[in-house]
Amino acid sequence: MAGSGKTTFMQRLNSHLHAEKTPPYVINLDPATLKVPFGCHIDIRDSIKYKKVMENYDLGPNGAIVTSLNLFSTKIDQVMKIVEKRSTTFENCIIDTPGQIECFVWSASGSIITESFASQYPTVIAYIVDTPRNQSPSTFMSNMLYACSILYKTKLPMILVFNKNDVVKADFAIDWMKDFEAFQDAILKDKELQGETGMGSGYMGSLINSMSLMLEEFYSQLDCVQVSSATGAGFDDFMKAVKSKGEEYNQYYKKEREAALKKKEEEEEQMKKQSINKLMKDLNLKSKVKKDNGAESDSSADVISDLEEGENDGIVYPDEEEDDIAQPSREYTFSEDREMGEVNDNNPDLQAMYQEAMEKTSKDISSETAENIAKYIRG
Ligand SMILES: Nc1nc2c(ncn2[C@@H]2O[C@H](COP(=O)(O)OP(=O)(O)OP(=O)(O)O)[C@@H](O)[C@H]2O)c(=O)[nH]1
């Protein structure tokens, strides 16, 4: 949430970890910020000039943030290489995101960046809540729904960080999360204060009730900590929560991610096979059937290429090849074409299918119908 204290939190966390003699690797992903009050190892502003993006692409402030992140995400592999090099030196890497968190969470680049980290390292989301601004049940619920959507979008372990603890303690919020009735009481009080326009009235009352039940499940996934980025209170608890969520990541999230990745690869493989089968069908390569007299015939429909058998029929027969011209080996525009679904040498099934296709097309090229068509054309 904008103004909840993310940057101040980052600053405090950075100095806390320095004091603990475990300095973190620090990344700033907010292209629009004027000042970063902590030392950064990687700063998006070094490579992307936010104002220039606004001018060049004729964008408003949020559009320019998304575009800057998009531009940055095209270089994410380089960023990951740098982070990887440093991963032996630094125990933790902390990343500040743009204040308009939706520019990050719901943008393609946000997903690319998050995925890049999450696929390589245990990654935890710290959702910073502005505690004083969440004392009304309606604001609190909206904020929790927001956090919930981020959890389901990123599918990463999340810690709810109730910030500005020096101003208001977050005990009330933690009570609401643990005790459904306490939250209901707060809604009723809100109704008393605000009358019929309050949250507990009319259709809002039943909507809030069902949402609270749904959020109960969400709360069970979270760790909550209270901190003050101004005074530094609660940062030990935060680091404990990070550790426990890191373990959770390795235990559950990593497996789920790997399983999802495997499923995706299998689906891609299946698609490849399907397109090959389709290609085979297009080539009319159905299995031969035996005629009553025992002779083999092609059961597939006749094709016009049968007509010009041997001449310009589109198939190069081995014996037609000019012996004195060495056949060049197949060149691929990009090496990755091989993996992306052209001929896959590593797949013996596909190789065999291609081989079979070539043999069949090169032999059975004459047919009765084609002969008739040829006679018709000849006059
Ligand atoms: N009292 C108190 N004030 C805080 C605390 N954390 C942040 N603030 C104040 O809250 C205001 C917003 O803090 P930022 O760190 O700029 O918030 P942010 O979420 O990074 O803001 P954007 O990135 O612009 O959305 C500043 O005036 C901070 O001084 C805290 O723990 N206690």
Short mmCIF file of C-alpha atoms and ligand atoms in Angstrom, two decimals:
data_model
loop_
_atom_site.label_atom_id
_atom_site.label_comp_id
_atom_site.label_asym_id
_atom_site.label_seq_id
_atom_site.Cartn_x
_atom_site.Cartn_y
_atom_site.Cartn_z
CA MET A 1 0.00 0.00 0.00
CA ALA A 2 1.37 3.44 -0.92
CA GLY A 3 2.83 5.29 2.03
CA SER A 4 2.71 2.26 4.34
CA GLY A 5 6.42 2.65 4.98
CA LYS A 6 8.02 0.15 2.56
CA THR A 7 11.07 2.28 1.90
CA THR A 8 11.55 3.16 5.56
CA PHE A 9 11.11 -0.53 6.35
CA MET A 10 13.79 -1.44 3.80
CA GLN A 11 16.12 1.15 5.25
CA ARG A 12 15.61 -0.16 8.77
CA LEU A 13 15.91 -3.79 7.74
CA ASN A 14 19.12 -3.00 5.91
CA SER A 15 20.65 -1.36 8.96
CA HIS A 16 19.34 -4.12 11.23
CA LEU A 17 21.06 -6.78 9.12
CA HIS A 18 24.24 -4.71 8.97
CA ALA A 19 24.18 -4.50 12.78
CA GLU A 20 23.76 -8.29 12.88
CA LYS A 21 26.88 -8.58 10.71
CA THR A 22 24.87 -10.19 7.91
CA PRO A 23 24.59 -7.35 5.40
CA PRO A 24 21.98 -8.03 2.70
CA TYR A 25 22.18 -7.68 -1.06
CA VAL A 26 19.91 -4.73 -1.83
CA ILE A 27 17.88 -4.08 -4.99
CA ASN A 28 15.64 -1.11 -5.74
CA LEU A 29 12.94 -1.70 -8.33
CA ASP A 30 11.14 1.61 -7.92
CA PRO A 31 12.06 3.66 -11.01
CA ALA A 32 10.08 6.70 -9.89
CA THR A 33 11.57 7.27 -6.47
CA LEU A 34 13.65 10.42 -6.13
CA LYS A 35 15.77 9.27 -3.25
CA VAL A 36 16.71 5.82 -2.04
CA PRO A 37 17.73 6.21 1.59
CA PHE A 38 19.83 3.02 1.66
CA GLY A 39 22.82 1.73 -0.24
CA CYS A 40 21.74 -0.31 -3.27
CA HIS A 41 23.70 -2.96 -5.11
CA ILE A 42 21.31 -2.83 -8.04
CA ASP A 43 19.13 0.19 -8.71
CA ILE A 44 16.64 0.21 -11.60
CA ARG A 45 17.21 3.97 -11.90
CA ASP A 46 20.79 3.36 -13.07
CA SER A 47 19.56 1.67 -16.22
CA ILE A 48 16.11 3.18 -16.77
CA LYS A 49 15.36 6.89 -16.74
CA TYR A 50 11.76 7.12 -15.62
CA LYS A 51 11.16 10.65 -16.91
CA LYS A 52 12.59 9.79 -20.32
CA VAL A 53 10.25 6.78 -20.47
CA MET A 54 7.32 9.11 -19.76
CA GLU A 55 8.43 11.51 -22.50
CA ASN A 56 9.47 8.96 -25.10
CA TYR A 57 6.42 6.75 -24.79
CA ASP A 58 4.03 9.57 -23.93
CA LEU A 59 2.88 7.86 -20.74
CA GLY A 60 1.41 8.84 -17.43
CA PRO A 61 3.13 8.09 -14.11
CA ASN A 62 1.83 4.53 -13.64
CA GLY A 63 2.22 3.57 -17.29
CA ALA A 64 5.82 4.77 -17.13
CA ILE A 65 6.48 2.65 -14.02
CA VAL A 66 5.09 -0.44 -15.75
CA THR A 67 7.08 0.31 -18.93
CA SER A 68 10.28 0.91 -16.95
CA LEU A 69 9.78 -2.43 -15.22
CA ASN A 70 9.11 -4.07 -18.58
CA LEU A 71 12.34 -2.66 -19.96
CA PHE A 72 14.20 -3.78 -16.86
CA SER A 73 12.73 -7.27 -16.98
CA THR A 74 14.18 -7.80 -20.46
CA LYS A 75 17.58 -7.82 -18.75
CA ILE A 76 16.53 -9.97 -15.83
CA ASP A 77 18.84 -12.82 -16.87
CA GLN A 78 21.81 -10.48 -16.45
CA VAL A 79 20.51 -9.33 -13.09
CA MET A 80 20.11 -12.94 -11.98
CA LYS A 81 23.67 -13.72 -13.05
CA ILE A 82 24.98 -10.87 -10.91
CA VAL A 83 22.85 -11.96 -7.95
CA GLU A 84 24.02 -15.54 -8.39
CA LYS A 85 27.65 -14.44 -8.26
CA ARG A 86 26.98 -12.62 -5.02
CA SER A 87 24.85 -15.33 -3.47
CA THR A 88 27.82 -16.92 -1.73
CA THR A 89 28.72 -13.62 -0.04
CA PHE A 90 25.23 -12.45 0.95
CA GLU A 91 22.82 -14.48 3.02
CA ASN A 92 19.78 -12.35 2.18
CA CYS A 93 18.66 -10.27 -0.75
CA ILE A 94 16.03 -7.60 -0.13
CA ILE A 95 14.06 -5.94 -2.91
CA ASP A 96 12.03 -2.74 -2.74
CA THR A 97 9.13 -2.55 -5.20
CA PRO A 98 7.30 0.51 -6.56
CA GLY A 99 4.87 2.20 -4.18
CA GLN A 100 2.04 1.52 -6.62
CA ILE A 101 2.29 -2.14 -5.90
CA GLU A 102 -0.32 -3.04 -8.53
CA CYS A 103 2.13 -1.81 -11.20
CA PHE A 104 4.41 -4.58 -10.02
CA VAL A 105 2.10 -7.39 -8.95
CA TRP A 106 -0.27 -7.33 -11.91
CA SER A 107 2.25 -6.57 -14.62
CA ALA A 108 3.98 -9.16 -16.78
CA SER A 109 7.35 -7.79 -15.76
CA GLY A 110 6.45 -8.12 -12.08
CA SER A 111 5.70 -11.80 -12.66
CA ILE A 112 8.91 -12.29 -14.64
CA ILE A 113 11.02 -10.68 -11.94
CA THR A 114 9.29 -12.53 -9.09
CA GLU A 115 9.45 -15.83 -10.95
CA SER A 116 13.13 -15.37 -11.74
CA PHE A 117 13.96 -15.03 -8.07
CA ALA A 118 11.44 -17.59 -6.84
CA SER A 119 12.68 -20.27 -9.22
CA GLN A 120 16.23 -19.94 -7.93
CA TYR A 121 15.99 -18.87 -4.28
CA PRO A 122 13.60 -19.24 -1.37
CA THR A 123 11.52 -16.09 -1.87
CA VAL A 124 9.21 -14.48 0.68
CA ILE A 125 6.82 -11.56 0.21
CA ALA A 126 6.69 -9.01 3.04
CA TYR A 127 3.38 -7.16 2.84
CA ILE A 128 3.72 -3.89 4.76
CA VAL A 129 0.54 -2.70 6.45
CA ASP A 130 0.11 0.85 7.64
CA THR A 131 -1.34 -0.04 11.08
CA PRO A 132 -2.73 3.38 12.07
CA ARG A 133 -4.59 3.61 8.76
CA ASN A 134 -6.16 0.16 9.21
CA GLN A 135 -8.10 0.66 12.39
CA SER A 136 -11.45 0.74 10.65
CA PRO A 137 -12.73 -2.77 9.78
CA SER A 138 -13.60 -1.71 6.24
CA THR A 139 -10.08 -0.44 5.48
CA PHE A 140 -8.60 -3.48 7.17
CA MET A 141 -10.72 -5.88 5.14
CA SER A 142 -9.90 -4.10 1.86
CA ASN A 143 -6.24 -4.27 2.73
CA MET A 144 -6.45 -7.97 3.56
CA LEU A 145 -8.25 -8.71 0.29
CA TYR A 146 -5.45 -6.89 -1.49
CA ALA A 147 -2.82 -8.93 0.35
CA CYS A 148 -4.81 -12.08 -0.38
CA SER A 149 -4.83 -11.33 -4.10
CA ILE A 150 -1.05 -10.83 -4.02
CA LEU A 151 -0.59 -14.16 -2.23
CA TYR A 152 -2.67 -15.99 -4.82
CA LYS A 153 -1.02 -14.16 -7.70
CA THR A 154 2.56 -14.76 -6.62
CA LYS A 155 1.96 -18.12 -4.91
CA LEU A 156 4.79 -17.32 -2.53
CA PRO A 157 4.96 -17.40 1.26
CA MET A 158 3.86 -14.11 2.75
CA ILE A 159 4.52 -12.24 5.97
CA LEU A 160 2.11 -9.54 7.09
CA VAL A 161 4.20 -6.75 8.57
CA PHE A 162 2.16 -4.38 10.71
CA ASN A 163 4.31 -1.26 10.52
CA LYS A 164 4.21 1.98 12.52
CA ASN A 165 3.85 0.03 15.71
CA ASP A 166 5.23 3.02 17.58
CA VAL A 167 2.06 4.93 16.70
CA VAL A 168 -0.60 2.19 17.08
CA LYS A 169 -0.09 -1.40 18.24
CA ALA A 170 -1.53 -3.97 15.83
CA ASP A 171 -3.03 -6.16 18.56
CA PHE A 172 -6.55 -5.22 17.45
CA ALA A 173 -5.83 -6.44 13.90
CA ILE A 174 -4.27 -9.68 15.08
CA ASP A 175 -7.38 -10.24 17.23
CA TRP A 176 -9.63 -9.70 14.22
CA MET A 177 -7.61 -12.24 12.28
CA LYS A 178 -7.71 -14.88 14.98
CA ASP A 179 -11.24 -14.34 16.20
CA PHE A 180 -14.06 -14.02 13.71
CA GLU A 181 -16.44 -12.76 16.41
CA ALA A 182 -14.08 -9.96 17.41
CA PHE A 183 -14.16 -8.77 13.82
CA GLN A 184 -17.97 -9.03 13.76
CA ASP A 185 -18.11 -6.88 16.91
CA ALA A 186 -15.92 -4.29 15.23
CA ILE A 187 -18.27 -4.28 12.25
CA LEU A 188 -21.27 -3.77 14.54
CA LYS A 189 -19.52 -0.90 16.27
CA ASP A 190 -18.76 0.57 12.87
CA LYS A 191 -22.44 0.26 12.01
CA GLU A 192 -23.41 2.06 15.21
CA LEU A 193 -20.99 4.84 14.43
CA GLN A 194 -21.81 5.21 10.78
CA GLY A 195 -25.49 4.20 10.80
CA GLU A 196 -26.98 2.67 7.67
CA THR A 197 -23.99 3.64 5.58
CA GLY A 198 -21.68 1.57 7.81
CA MET A 199 -20.21 -1.76 6.82
CA GLY A 200 -22.52 -3.94 8.90
CA SER A 201 -25.65 -2.66 7.20
CA GLY A 202 -27.68 -4.06 4.32
CA TYR A 203 -26.05 -6.26 1.71
CA MET A 204 -22.60 -5.17 2.91
CA GLY A 205 -23.21 -7.00 6.19
CA SER A 206 -23.70 -10.38 4.56
CA LEU A 207 -20.92 -9.76 2.04
CA ILE A 208 -18.50 -8.95 4.85
CA ASN A 209 -19.57 -12.07 6.73
CA SER A 210 -18.85 -14.37 3.82
CA MET A 211 -15.59 -12.58 3.02
CA SER A 212 -14.43 -12.90 6.61
CA LEU A 213 -14.97 -16.66 6.39
CA MET A 214 -12.96 -16.80 3.18
CA LEU A 215 -10.20 -14.67 4.73
CA GLU A 216 -9.93 -17.08 7.66
CA GLU A 217 -8.35 -19.59 5.29
CA PHE A 218 -6.05 -16.88 3.97
CA TYR A 219 -4.95 -15.82 7.47
CA SER A 220 -3.94 -19.38 8.26
CA GLN A 221 -1.28 -19.13 5.54
CA LEU A 222 0.36 -16.07 7.02
CA ASP A 223 2.87 -15.09 9.63
CA CYS A 224 2.20 -11.71 11.26
CA VAL A 225 4.75 -9.45 12.89
CA GLN A 226 4.55 -6.00 14.40
CA VAL A 227 7.41 -3.63 13.67
CA SER A 228 8.30 0.01 13.81
CA SER A 229 10.51 1.09 10.99
CA ALA A 230 10.97 4.35 12.86
CA THR A 231 12.35 2.84 16.08
CA GLY A 232 13.58 -0.53 14.81
CA ALA A 233 11.34 -2.55 17.15
CA GLY A 234 10.24 -6.01 16.01
CA PHE A 235 12.93 -6.66 13.39
CA ASP A 236 14.25 -9.76 15.18
CA ASP A 237 10.75 -11.20 15.00
CA PHE A 238 10.58 -10.30 11.34
CA MET A 239 13.83 -12.16 10.61
CA LYS A 240 12.55 -15.20 12.53
CA ALA A 241 9.41 -15.13 10.39
CA VAL A 242 11.56 -14.90 7.24
CA LYS A 243 13.51 -17.96 8.35
CA SER A 244 10.39 -19.98 9.03
CA LYS A 245 8.79 -18.92 5.74
CA GLY A 246 12.03 -19.80 3.94
CA GLU A 247 11.76 -23.32 5.35
CA GLU A 248 8.12 -23.44 4.33
CA TYR A 249 9.16 -22.41 0.82
CA ASN A 250 11.60 -25.33 0.61
CA GLN A 251 9.08 -27.75 2.04
CA TYR A 252 5.96 -26.89 0.04
CA TYR A 253 6.29 -24.09 -2.47
CA LYS A 254 9.43 -25.41 -4.15
CA LYS A 255 7.85 -28.82 -4.72
CA GLU A 256 4.68 -27.24 -6.06
CA ARG A 257 6.68 -25.03 -8.39
CA GLU A 258 8.73 -27.94 -9.66
CA ALA A 259 5.58 -30.01 -10.17
CA ALA A 260 3.94 -27.13 -12.07
CA LEU A 261 7.04 -26.73 -14.23
CA LYS A 262 7.13 -30.47 -14.97
CA LYS A 263 3.44 -30.44 -15.90
CA LYS A 264 4.05 -27.53 -18.26
CA GLU A 265 6.94 -29.35 -19.92
CA GLU A 266 4.83 -32.48 -20.34
CA GLU A 267 2.02 -30.46 -21.89
CA GLU A 268 4.46 -28.86 -24.31
CA GLU A 269 5.83 -32.28 -25.25
CA GLN A 270 2.29 -33.53 -25.81
CA MET A 271 1.54 -30.54 -28.02
CA LYS A 272 4.66 -31.22 -30.06
CA LYS A 273 3.55 -34.80 -30.62
CA GLN A 274 0.08 -33.69 -31.59
CA SER A 275 1.40 -31.28 -34.19
CA ILE A 276 3.64 -34.00 -35.61
CA ASN A 277 0.65 -36.33 -35.84
CA LYS A 278 -1.29 -33.60 -37.59
CA LEU A 279 1.57 -33.14 -40.02
CA MET A 280 1.62 -36.87 -40.68
CA LYS A 281 -2.10 -36.81 -41.36
CA ASP A 282 -1.64 -33.89 -43.74
CA LEU A 283 0.89 -35.99 -45.59
CA ASN A 284 -1.75 -38.69 -45.91
CA LEU A 285 0.33 -41.25 -44.22
CA LYS A 286 -2.17 -43.73 -43.05
CA SER A 287 -1.18 -47.31 -42.53
CA LYS A 288 -1.35 -49.58 -45.51
CA VAL A 289 -4.11 -52.12 -45.75
CA LYS A 290 -3.88 -55.48 -47.42
CA LYS A 291 -6.15 -56.09 -50.34
CA ASP A 292 -8.12 -59.33 -50.59
CA ASN A 293 -5.59 -60.71 -53.04
CA GLY A 294 -2.85 -60.03 -50.52
CA ALA A 295 -1.33 -57.07 -52.36
CA GLU A 296 -0.54 -54.03 -50.33
CA SER A 297 -2.31 -50.78 -51.16
CA ASP A 298 -2.42 -47.36 -49.71
CA SER A 299 -5.71 -46.81 -47.91
CA SER A 300 -5.25 -43.10 -47.87
CA ALA A 301 -6.82 -40.69 -50.35
CA ASP A 302 -4.88 -40.05 -53.51
CA VAL A 303 -2.98 -36.82 -53.78
CA ILE A 304 -2.23 -34.62 -56.74
CA SER A 305 1.50 -35.10 -56.24
CA ASP A 306 0.91 -38.71 -57.40
CA LEU A 307 0.14 -37.24 -60.79
CA GLU A 308 3.64 -36.03 -61.47
CA GLU A 309 5.31 -39.03 -60.12
CA GLY A 310 9.03 -38.72 -60.29
CA GLU A 311 8.96 -35.23 -61.70
CA ASN A 312 8.77 -32.16 -59.50
CA ASP A 313 6.64 -34.03 -57.04
CA GLY A 314 8.18 -32.17 -54.15
CA ILE A 315 9.93 -35.15 -52.70
CA VAL A 316 13.62 -35.66 -53.12
CA TYR A 317 14.34 -39.34 -53.61
CA PRO A 318 17.63 -40.67 -52.40
CA ASP A 319 18.60 -41.97 -55.87
CA GLU A 320 17.88 -38.58 -57.45
CA GLU A 321 20.40 -36.80 -55.34
CA GLU A 322 23.37 -35.59 -57.23
CA ASP A 323 26.25 -37.63 -55.96
CA ASP A 324 28.82 -34.94 -56.50
CA ILE A 325 27.01 -32.34 -54.35
CA ALA A 326 27.59 -32.81 -50.69
CA GLN A 327 24.34 -32.35 -48.80
CA PRO A 328 24.65 -29.58 -46.23
CA SER A 329 23.68 -30.47 -42.73
CA ARG A 330 20.49 -28.81 -41.50
CA GLU A 331 21.10 -25.32 -40.19
CA TYR A 332 18.93 -23.81 -37.49
CA THR A 333 18.40 -20.08 -37.30
CA PHE A 334 18.65 -20.32 -33.55
CA SER A 335 20.07 -23.21 -31.70
CA GLU A 336 17.03 -23.16 -29.43
CA ASP A 337 14.82 -23.96 -32.45
CA ARG A 338 15.86 -27.52 -31.90
CA GLU A 339 14.48 -27.54 -28.43
CA MET A 340 11.46 -25.46 -29.34
CA GLY A 341 9.86 -28.03 -31.48
CA GLU A 342 11.58 -28.49 -34.80
CA VAL A 343 13.32 -31.82 -35.18
CA ASN A 344 14.31 -33.09 -31.81
CA ASP A 345 17.27 -35.40 -32.16
CA ASN A 346 16.88 -36.57 -28.64
CA ASN A 347 13.41 -37.89 -29.24
CA PRO A 348 13.70 -41.31 -30.92
CA ASP A 349 9.90 -41.49 -31.33
CA LEU A 350 9.77 -38.35 -33.44
CA GLN A 351 12.80 -39.43 -35.45
CA ALA A 352 11.15 -42.77 -36.19
CA MET A 353 7.91 -41.05 -37.18
CA TYR A 354 9.74 -38.76 -39.60
CA GLN A 355 11.64 -41.69 -41.03
CA GLU A 356 8.43 -43.62 -41.55
CA ALA A 357 6.81 -40.59 -43.16
CA MET A 358 9.65 -40.19 -45.64
CA GLU A 359 9.69 -43.87 -46.57
CA LYS A 360 5.97 -43.99 -47.15
CA THR A 361 5.81 -40.85 -49.27
CA SER A 362 8.77 -41.91 -51.34
CA LYS A 363 7.35 -45.35 -52.23
CA ASP A 364 3.62 -45.21 -52.64
CA ILE A 365 3.27 -42.41 -55.05
CA SER A 366 1.17 -44.02 -57.75
CA SER A 367 -2.49 -44.82 -57.54
CA GLU A 368 -5.39 -45.62 -59.75
CA THR A 369 -7.05 -42.23 -59.31
CA ALA A 370 -3.86 -40.38 -60.09
CA GLU A 371 -3.43 -42.46 -63.26
CA ASN A 372 -6.95 -41.55 -64.31
CA ILE A 373 -6.35 -37.86 -63.68
CA ALA A 374 -3.12 -38.07 -65.66
CA LYS A 375 -4.95 -39.73 -68.59
CA TYR A 376 -7.63 -37.05 -68.41
CA ILE A 377 -5.07 -34.25 -68.56
CA ARG A 378 -3.12 -35.86 -71.38
CA GLY A 379 -6.24 -35.78 -73.37
N1 LIG B 1 5.81 6.78 12.98
C1 LIG B 1 6.25 6.02 11.99
N2 LIG B 1 6.31 6.54 10.75
C2 LIG B 1 6.76 5.74 9.75
C3 LIG B 1 7.15 4.43 9.99
N3 LIG B 1 7.53 3.89 8.79
C4 LIG B 1 7.39 4.86 7.87
N4 LIG B 1 6.93 5.97 8.43
C5 LIG B 1 6.60 7.23 7.76
O1 LIG B 1 5.59 6.97 6.78
C6 LIG B 1 5.79 7.79 5.65
C7 LIG B 1 5.82 6.93 4.39
O2 LIG B 1 6.97 6.11 4.45
P1 LIG B 1 7.70 5.54 3.15
O3 LIG B 1 8.78 4.66 3.63
O4 LIG B 1 8.06 6.64 2.23
O5 LIG B 1 6.50 4.73 2.55
P2 LIG B 1 6.47 3.91 1.17
O6 LIG B 1 5.52 2.80 1.35
O7 LIG B 1 7.83 3.54 0.74
O8 LIG B 1 5.91 4.99 0.23
P3 LIG B 1 5.73 4.86 -1.37
O9 LIG B 1 6.85 4.03 -1.91
O10 LIG B 1 5.76 6.28 -1.82
O11 LIG B 1 4.42 4.23 -1.54
C8 LIG B 1 7.06 8.56 5.88
O12 LIG B 1 6.74 9.82 6.36
C9 LIG B 1 7.78 7.77 6.97
O13 LIG B 1 8.58 8.56 7.78
C10 LIG B 1 7.08 3.92 11.32
O14 LIG B 1 7.38 2.76 11.62
N5 LIG B 1 6.62 4.77 12.28
#
